mmCIF file of C-alpha atoms in Angstrom:
data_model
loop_
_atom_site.group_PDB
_atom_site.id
_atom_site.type_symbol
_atom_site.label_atom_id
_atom_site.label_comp_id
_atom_site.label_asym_id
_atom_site.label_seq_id
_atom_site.Cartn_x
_atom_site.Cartn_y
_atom_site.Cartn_z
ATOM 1 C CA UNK I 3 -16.551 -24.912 -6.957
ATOM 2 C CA UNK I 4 -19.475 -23.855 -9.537
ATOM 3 C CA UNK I 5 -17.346 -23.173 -12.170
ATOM 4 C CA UNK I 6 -15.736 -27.028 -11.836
ATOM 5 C CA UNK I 7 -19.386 -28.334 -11.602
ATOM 6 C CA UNK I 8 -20.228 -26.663 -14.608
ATOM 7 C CA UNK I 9 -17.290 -27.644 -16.424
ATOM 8 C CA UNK I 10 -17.341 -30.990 -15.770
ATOM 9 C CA UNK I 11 -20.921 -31.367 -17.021
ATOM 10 C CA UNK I 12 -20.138 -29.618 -20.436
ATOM 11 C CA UNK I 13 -17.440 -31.754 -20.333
ATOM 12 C CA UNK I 14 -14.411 -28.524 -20.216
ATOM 13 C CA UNK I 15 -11.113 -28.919 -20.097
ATOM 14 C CA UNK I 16 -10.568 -28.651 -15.900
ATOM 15 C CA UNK I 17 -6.986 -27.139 -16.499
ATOM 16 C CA UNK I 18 -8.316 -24.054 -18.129
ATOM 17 C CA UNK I 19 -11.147 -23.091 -15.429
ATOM 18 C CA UNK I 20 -8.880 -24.069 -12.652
ATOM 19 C CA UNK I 21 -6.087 -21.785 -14.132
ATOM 20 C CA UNK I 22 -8.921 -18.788 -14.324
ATOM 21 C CA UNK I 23 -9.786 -19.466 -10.633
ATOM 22 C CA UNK I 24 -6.263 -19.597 -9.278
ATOM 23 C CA UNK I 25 -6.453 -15.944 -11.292
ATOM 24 C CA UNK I 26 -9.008 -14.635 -9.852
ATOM 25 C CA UNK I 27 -7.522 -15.723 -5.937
ATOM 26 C CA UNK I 28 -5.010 -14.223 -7.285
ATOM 27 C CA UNK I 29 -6.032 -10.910 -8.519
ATOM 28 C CA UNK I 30 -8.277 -11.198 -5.480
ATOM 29 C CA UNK I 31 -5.117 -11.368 -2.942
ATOM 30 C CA UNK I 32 -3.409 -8.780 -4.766
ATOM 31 C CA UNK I 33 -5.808 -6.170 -4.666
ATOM 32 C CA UNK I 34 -6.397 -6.686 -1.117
ATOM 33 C CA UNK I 35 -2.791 -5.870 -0.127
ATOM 34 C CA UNK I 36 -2.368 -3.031 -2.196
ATOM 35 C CA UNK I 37 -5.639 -1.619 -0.450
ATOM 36 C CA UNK I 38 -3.783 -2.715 2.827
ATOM 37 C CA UNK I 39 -0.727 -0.847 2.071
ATOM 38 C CA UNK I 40 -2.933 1.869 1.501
ATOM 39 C CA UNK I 41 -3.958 2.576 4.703
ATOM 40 C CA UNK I 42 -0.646 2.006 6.098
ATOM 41 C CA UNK I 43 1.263 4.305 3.610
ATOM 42 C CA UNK I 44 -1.591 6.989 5.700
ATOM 43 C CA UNK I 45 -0.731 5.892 9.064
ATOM 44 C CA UNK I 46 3.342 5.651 8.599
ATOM 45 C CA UNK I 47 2.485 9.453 6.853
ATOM 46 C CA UNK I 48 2.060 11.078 10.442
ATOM 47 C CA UNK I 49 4.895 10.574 12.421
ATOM 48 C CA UNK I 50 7.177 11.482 8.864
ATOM 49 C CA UNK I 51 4.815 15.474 9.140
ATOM 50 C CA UNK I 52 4.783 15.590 12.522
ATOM 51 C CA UNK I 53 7.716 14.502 13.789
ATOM 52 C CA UNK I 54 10.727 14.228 11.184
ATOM 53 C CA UNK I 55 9.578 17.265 9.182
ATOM 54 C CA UNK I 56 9.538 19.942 11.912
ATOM 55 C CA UNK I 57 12.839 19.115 13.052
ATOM 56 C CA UNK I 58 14.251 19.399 10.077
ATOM 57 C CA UNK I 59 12.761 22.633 9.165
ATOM 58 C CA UNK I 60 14.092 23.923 13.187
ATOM 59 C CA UNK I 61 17.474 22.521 12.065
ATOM 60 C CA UNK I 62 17.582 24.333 9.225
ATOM 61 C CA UNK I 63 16.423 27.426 9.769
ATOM 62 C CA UNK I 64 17.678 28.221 13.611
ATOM 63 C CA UNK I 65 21.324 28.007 12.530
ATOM 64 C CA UNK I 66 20.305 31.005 10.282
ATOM 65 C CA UNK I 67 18.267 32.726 12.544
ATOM 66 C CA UNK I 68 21.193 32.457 15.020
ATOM 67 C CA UNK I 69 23.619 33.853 12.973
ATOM 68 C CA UNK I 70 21.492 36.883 12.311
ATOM 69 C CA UNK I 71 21.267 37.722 16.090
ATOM 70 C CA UNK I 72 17.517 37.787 16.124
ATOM 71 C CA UNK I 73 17.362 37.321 19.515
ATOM 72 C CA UNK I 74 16.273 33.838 19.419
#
């Protein structure tokens, strides 16, 4: 609202300081979801090394393992 108070008493175009405001919201909203997806890219992370990976690795390796007759 300052920056349309301001403008209007130096007698500034309105469109040009609303445009830079509706950047700014903008910029504003867009930096908050990449920080968002941030965390989330962590927390979706743990299940994908905990979980998915060391199946795959058992899957992979046992059938090797069992074909050596390791004893496993």
């Amino acid at each position: 609202m300052d920056g349309i108070v301001v403008a209007v008493e130096r007698g500034t175009p309105l469109a040009d300081v609303l445009r830079a405001q509706a950047a700014d919201v903008r910029d504003s909203a867009k930096r908050e979801l990449m920080e968002a997806a941030g965390r989330k890219e962590i927390a979706m992370m743990v299940p994908l090394v905990f979980g998915v990976l060391p199946l795959t690795v058992i899957f992979a390796v046992y059938p090797g393992l069992a074909a050596l007759d390791l004893g496993f």
